[in-house]
mmCIF file of N, CA, C and O in Angstrom:
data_model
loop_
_atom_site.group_PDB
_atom_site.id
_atom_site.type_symbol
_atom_site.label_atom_id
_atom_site.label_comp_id
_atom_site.label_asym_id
_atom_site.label_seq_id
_atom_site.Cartn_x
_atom_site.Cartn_y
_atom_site.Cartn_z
ATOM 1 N N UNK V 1203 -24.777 9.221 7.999
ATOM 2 C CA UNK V 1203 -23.612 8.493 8.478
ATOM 3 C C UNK V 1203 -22.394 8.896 7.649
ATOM 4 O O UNK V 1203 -22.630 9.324 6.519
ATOM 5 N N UNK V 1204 -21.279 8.828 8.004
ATOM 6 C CA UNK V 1204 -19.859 9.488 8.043
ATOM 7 C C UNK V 1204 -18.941 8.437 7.741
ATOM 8 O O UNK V 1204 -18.708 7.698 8.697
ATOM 9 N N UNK V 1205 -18.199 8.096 6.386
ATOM 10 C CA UNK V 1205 -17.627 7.010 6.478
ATOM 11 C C UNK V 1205 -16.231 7.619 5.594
ATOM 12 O O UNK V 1205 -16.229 8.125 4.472
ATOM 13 N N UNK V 1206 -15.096 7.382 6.501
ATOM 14 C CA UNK V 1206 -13.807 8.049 5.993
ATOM 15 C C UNK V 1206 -13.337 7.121 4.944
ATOM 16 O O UNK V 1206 -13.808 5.984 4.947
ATOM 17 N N UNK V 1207 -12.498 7.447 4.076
ATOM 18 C CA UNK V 1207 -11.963 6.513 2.931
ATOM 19 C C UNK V 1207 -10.559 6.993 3.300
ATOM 20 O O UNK V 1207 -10.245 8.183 3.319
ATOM 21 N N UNK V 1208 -9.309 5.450 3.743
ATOM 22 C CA UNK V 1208 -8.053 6.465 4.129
ATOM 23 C C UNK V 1208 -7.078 6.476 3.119
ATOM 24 O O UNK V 1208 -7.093 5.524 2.339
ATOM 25 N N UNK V 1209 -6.002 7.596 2.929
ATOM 26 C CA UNK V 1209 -5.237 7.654 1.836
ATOM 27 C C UNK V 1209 -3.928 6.587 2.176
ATOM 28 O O UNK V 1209 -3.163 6.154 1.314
ATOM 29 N N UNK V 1210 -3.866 6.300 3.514
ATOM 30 C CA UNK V 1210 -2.784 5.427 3.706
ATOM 31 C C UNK V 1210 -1.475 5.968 3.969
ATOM 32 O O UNK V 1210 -0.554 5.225 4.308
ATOM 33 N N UNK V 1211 -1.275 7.680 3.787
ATOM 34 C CA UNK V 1211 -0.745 8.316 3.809
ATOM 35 C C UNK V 1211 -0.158 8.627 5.101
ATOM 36 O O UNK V 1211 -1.056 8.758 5.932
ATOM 37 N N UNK V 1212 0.941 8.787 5.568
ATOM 38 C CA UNK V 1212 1.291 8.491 7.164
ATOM 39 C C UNK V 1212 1.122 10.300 7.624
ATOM 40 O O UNK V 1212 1.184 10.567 8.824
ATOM 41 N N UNK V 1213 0.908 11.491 6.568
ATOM 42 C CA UNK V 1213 0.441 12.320 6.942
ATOM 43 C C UNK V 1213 -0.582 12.591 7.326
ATOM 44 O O UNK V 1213 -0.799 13.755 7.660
ATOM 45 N N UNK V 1214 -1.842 11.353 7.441
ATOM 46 C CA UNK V 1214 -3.504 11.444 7.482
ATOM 47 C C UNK V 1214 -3.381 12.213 8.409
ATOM 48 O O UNK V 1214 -3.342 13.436 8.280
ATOM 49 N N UNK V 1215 -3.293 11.528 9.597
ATOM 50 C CA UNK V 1215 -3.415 11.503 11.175
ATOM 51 C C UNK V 1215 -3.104 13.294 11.808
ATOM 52 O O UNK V 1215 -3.714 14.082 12.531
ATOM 53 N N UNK V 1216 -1.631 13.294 10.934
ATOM 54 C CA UNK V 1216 -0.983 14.640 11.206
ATOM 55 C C UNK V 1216 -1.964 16.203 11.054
ATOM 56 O O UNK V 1216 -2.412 17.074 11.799
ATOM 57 N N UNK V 1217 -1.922 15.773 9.165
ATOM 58 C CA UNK V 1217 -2.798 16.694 8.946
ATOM 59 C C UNK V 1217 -4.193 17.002 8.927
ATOM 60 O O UNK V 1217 -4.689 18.128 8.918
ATOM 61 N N UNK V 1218 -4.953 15.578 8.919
ATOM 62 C CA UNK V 1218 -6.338 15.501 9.578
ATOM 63 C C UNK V 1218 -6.798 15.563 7.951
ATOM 64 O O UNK V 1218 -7.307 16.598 7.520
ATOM 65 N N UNK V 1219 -6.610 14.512 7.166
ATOM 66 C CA UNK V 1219 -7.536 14.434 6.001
ATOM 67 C C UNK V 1219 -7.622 13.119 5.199
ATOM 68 O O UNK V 1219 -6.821 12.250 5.543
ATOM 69 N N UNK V 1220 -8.489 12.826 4.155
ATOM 70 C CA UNK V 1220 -9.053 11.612 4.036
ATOM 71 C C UNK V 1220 -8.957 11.401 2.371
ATOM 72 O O UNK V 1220 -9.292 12.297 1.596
ATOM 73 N N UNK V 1221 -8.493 10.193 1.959
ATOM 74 C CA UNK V 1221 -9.036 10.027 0.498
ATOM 75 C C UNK V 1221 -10.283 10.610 -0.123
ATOM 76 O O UNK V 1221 -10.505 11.434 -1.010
ATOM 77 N N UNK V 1222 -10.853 10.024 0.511
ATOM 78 C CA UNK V 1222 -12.790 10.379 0.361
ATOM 79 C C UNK V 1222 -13.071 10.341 1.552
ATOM 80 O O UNK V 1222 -12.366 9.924 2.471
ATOM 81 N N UNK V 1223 -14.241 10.829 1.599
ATOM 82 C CA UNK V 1223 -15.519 10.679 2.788
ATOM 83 C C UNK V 1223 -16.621 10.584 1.973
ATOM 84 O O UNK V 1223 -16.872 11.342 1.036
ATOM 85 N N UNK V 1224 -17.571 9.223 2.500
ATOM 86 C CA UNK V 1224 -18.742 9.142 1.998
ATOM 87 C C UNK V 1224 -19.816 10.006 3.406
ATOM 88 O O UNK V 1224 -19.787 9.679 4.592
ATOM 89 N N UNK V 1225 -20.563 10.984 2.874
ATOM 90 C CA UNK V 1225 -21.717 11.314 4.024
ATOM 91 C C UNK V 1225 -23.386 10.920 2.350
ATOM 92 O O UNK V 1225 -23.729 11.215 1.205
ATOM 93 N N UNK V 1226 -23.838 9.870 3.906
ATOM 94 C CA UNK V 1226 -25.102 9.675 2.842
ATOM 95 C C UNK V 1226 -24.615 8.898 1.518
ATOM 96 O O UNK V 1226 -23.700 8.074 1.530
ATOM 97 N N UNK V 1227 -25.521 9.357 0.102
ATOM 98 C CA UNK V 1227 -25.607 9.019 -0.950
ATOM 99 C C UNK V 1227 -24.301 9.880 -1.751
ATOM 100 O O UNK V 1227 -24.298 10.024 -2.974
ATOM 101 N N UNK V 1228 -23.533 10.257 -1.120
ATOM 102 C CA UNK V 1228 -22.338 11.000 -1.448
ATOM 103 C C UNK V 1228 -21.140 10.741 -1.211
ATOM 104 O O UNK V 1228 -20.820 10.464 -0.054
ATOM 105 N N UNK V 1229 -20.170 10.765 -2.249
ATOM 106 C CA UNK V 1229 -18.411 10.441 -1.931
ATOM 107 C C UNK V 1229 -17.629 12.175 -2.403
ATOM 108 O O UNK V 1229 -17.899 12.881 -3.375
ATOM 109 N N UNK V 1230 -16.983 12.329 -1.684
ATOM 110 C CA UNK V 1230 -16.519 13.384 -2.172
ATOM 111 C C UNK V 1230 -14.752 13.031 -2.013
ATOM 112 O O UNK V 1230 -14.339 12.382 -1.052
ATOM 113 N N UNK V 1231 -13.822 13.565 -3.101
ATOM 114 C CA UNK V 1231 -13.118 13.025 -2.843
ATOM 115 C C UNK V 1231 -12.000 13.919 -3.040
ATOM 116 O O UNK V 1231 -12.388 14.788 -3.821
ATOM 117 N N UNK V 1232 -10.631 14.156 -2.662
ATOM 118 C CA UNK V 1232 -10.203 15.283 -2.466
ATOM 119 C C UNK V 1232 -9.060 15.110 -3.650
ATOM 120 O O UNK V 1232 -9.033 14.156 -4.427
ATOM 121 N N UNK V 1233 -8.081 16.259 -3.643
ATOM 122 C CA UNK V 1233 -7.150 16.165 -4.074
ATOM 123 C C UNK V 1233 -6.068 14.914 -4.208
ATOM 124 O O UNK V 1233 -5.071 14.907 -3.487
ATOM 125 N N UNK V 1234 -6.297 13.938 -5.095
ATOM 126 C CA UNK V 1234 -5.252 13.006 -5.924
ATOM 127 C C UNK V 1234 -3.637 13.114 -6.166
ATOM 128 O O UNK V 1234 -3.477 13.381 -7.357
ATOM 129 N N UNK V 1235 -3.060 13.066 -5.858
ATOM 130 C CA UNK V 1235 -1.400 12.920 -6.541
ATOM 131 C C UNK V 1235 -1.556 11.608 -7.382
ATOM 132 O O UNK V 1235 -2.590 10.950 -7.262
ATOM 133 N N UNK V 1236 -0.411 11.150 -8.353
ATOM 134 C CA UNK V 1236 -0.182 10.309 -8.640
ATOM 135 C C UNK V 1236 1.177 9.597 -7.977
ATOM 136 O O UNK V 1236 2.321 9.705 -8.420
ATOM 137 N N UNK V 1237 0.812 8.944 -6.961
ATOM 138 C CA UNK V 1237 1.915 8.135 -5.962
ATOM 139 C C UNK V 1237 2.000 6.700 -6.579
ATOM 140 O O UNK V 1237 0.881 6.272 -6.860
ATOM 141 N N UNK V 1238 2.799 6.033 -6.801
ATOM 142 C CA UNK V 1238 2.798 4.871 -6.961
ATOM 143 C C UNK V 1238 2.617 3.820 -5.584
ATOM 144 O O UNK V 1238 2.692 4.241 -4.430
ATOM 145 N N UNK V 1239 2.428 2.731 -5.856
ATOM 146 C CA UNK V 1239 2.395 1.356 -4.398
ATOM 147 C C UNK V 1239 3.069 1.587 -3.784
ATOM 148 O O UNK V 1239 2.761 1.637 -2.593
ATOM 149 N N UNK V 1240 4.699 1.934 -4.282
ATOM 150 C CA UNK V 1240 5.925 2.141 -3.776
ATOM 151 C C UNK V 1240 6.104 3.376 -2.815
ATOM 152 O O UNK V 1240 7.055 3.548 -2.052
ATOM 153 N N UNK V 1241 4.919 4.281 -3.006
ATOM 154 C CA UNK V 1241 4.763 5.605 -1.717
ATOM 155 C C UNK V 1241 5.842 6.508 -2.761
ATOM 156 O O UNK V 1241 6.001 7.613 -2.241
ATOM 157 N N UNK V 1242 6.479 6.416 -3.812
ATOM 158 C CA UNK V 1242 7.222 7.296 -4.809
ATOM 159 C C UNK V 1242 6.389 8.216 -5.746
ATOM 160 O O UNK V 1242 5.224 7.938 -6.028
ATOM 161 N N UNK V 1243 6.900 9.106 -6.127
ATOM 162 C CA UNK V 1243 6.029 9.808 -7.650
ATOM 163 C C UNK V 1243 6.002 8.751 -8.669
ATOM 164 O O UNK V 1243 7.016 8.127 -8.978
ATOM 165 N N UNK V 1244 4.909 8.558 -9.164
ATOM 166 C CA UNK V 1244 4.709 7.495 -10.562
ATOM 167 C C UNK V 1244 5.050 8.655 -11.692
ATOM 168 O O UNK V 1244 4.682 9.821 -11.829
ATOM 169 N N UNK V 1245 5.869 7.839 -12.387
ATOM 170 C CA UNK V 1245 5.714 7.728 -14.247
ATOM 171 C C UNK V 1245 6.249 9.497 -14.288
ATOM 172 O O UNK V 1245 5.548 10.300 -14.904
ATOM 173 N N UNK V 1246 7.601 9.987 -13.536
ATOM 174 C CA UNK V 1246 7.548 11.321 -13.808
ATOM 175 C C UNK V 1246 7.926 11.622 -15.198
ATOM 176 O O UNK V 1246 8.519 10.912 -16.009
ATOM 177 N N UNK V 1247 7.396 12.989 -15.325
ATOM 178 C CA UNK V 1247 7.511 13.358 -16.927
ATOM 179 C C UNK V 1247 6.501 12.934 -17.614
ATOM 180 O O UNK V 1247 6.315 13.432 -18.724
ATOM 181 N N UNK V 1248 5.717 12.034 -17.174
ATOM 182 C CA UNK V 1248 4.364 10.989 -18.278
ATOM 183 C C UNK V 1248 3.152 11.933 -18.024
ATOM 184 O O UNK V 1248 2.687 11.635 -16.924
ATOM 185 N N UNK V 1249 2.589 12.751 -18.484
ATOM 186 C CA UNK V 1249 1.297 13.527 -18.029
ATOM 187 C C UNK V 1249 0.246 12.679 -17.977
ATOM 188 O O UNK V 1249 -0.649 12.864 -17.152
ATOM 189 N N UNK V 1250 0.219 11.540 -18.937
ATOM 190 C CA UNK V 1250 -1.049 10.782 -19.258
ATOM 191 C C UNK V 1250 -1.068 9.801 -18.770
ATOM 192 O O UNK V 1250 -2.127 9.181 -18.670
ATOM 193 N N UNK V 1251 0.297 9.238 -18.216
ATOM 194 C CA UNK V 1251 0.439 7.745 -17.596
ATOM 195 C C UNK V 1251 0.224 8.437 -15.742
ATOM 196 O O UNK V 1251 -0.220 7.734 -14.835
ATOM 197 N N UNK V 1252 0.639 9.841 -15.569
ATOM 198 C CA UNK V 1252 0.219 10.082 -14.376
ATOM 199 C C UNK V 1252 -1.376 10.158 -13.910
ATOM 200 O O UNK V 1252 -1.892 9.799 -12.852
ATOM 201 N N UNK V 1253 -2.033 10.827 -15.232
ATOM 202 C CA UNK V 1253 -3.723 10.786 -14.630
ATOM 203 C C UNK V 1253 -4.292 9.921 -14.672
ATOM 204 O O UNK V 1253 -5.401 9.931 -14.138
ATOM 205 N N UNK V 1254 -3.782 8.681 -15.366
ATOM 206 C CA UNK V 1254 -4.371 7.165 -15.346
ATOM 207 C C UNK V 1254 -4.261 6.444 -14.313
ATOM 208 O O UNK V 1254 -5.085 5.593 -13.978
ATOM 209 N N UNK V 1255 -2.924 6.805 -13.538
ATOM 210 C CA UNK V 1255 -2.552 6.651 -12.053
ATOM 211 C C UNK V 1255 -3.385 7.235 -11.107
ATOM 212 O O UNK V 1255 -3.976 6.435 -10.382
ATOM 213 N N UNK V 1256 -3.665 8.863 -10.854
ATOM 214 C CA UNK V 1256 -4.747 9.638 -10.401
ATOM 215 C C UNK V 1256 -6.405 8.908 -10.215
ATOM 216 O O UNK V 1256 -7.097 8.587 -9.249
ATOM 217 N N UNK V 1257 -6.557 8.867 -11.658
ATOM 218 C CA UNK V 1257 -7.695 8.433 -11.479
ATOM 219 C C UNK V 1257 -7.973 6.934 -10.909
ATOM 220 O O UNK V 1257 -8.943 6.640 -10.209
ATOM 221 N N UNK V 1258 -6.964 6.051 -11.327
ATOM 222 C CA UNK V 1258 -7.010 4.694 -10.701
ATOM 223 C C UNK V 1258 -7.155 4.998 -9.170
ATOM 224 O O UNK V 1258 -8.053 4.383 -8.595
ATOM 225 N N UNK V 1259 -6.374 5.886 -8.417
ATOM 226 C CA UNK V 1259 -6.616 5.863 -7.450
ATOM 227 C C UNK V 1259 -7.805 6.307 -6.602
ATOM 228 O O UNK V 1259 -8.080 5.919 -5.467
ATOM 229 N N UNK V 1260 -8.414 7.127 -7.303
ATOM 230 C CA UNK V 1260 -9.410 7.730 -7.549
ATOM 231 C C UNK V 1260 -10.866 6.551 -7.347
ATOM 232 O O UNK V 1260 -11.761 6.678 -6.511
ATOM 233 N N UNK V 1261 -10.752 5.581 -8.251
ATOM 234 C CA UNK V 1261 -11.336 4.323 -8.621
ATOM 235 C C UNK V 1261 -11.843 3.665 -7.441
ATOM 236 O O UNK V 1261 -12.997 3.493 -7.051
ATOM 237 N N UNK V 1262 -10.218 3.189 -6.744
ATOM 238 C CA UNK V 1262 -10.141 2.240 -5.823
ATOM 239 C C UNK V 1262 -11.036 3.162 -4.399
ATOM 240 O O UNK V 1262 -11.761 2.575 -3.596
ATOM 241 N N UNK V 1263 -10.737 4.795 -4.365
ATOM 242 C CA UNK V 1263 -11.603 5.218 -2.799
ATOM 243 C C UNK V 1263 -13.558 4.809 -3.407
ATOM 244 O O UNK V 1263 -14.467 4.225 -2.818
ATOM 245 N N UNK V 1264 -13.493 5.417 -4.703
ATOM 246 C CA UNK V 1264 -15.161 4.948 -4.631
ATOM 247 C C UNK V 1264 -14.927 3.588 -4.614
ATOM 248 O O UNK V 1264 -15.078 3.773 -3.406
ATOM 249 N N UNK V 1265 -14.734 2.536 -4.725
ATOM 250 C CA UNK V 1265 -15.078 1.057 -4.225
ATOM 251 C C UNK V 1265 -14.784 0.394 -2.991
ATOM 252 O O UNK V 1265 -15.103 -0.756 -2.693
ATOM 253 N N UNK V 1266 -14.017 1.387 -2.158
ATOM 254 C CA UNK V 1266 -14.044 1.305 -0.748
ATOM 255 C C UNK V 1266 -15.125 1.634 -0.227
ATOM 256 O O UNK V 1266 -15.776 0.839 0.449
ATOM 257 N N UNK V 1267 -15.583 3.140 -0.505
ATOM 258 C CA UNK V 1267 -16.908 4.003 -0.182
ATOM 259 C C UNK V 1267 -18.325 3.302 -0.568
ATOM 260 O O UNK V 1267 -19.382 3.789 -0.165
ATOM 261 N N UNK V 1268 -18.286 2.162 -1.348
ATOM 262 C CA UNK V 1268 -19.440 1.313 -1.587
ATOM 263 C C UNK V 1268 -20.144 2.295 -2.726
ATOM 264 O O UNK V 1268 -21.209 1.968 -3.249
#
């Protein structure tokens, strides 16, 4: 079974791609930006406050994906 994780991104649809996809016992998850809530670049100039952002987001598709 095939379960999309969405980025929320109003390009999904356009370009045809997904936060994650869980298939099976698997999440795979694609390329991250660090976007803030606000749909803006977070924390520019911050390298470390950006991958904490990354990965948070990162976080939130595996706990969608179960």
């Amino acid at each position: 079974m095939r379960k999309n994780i969405s980025s929320a991104s109003p390009f999904e649809p356009i370009i045809g791609f997904s936060r994650a996809v869980r298939i099976g016992n698997r999440v795979l998850i694609g390329g991250t930006a660090p976007i803030g809530e606000d749909g803006k670049a977070f924390a520019v100039g911050d390298a470390a406050a950006q991958t904490r952002r990354s990965i948070e987001i990162a976080r939130i598709a595996l706990e969608e994906a179960g």
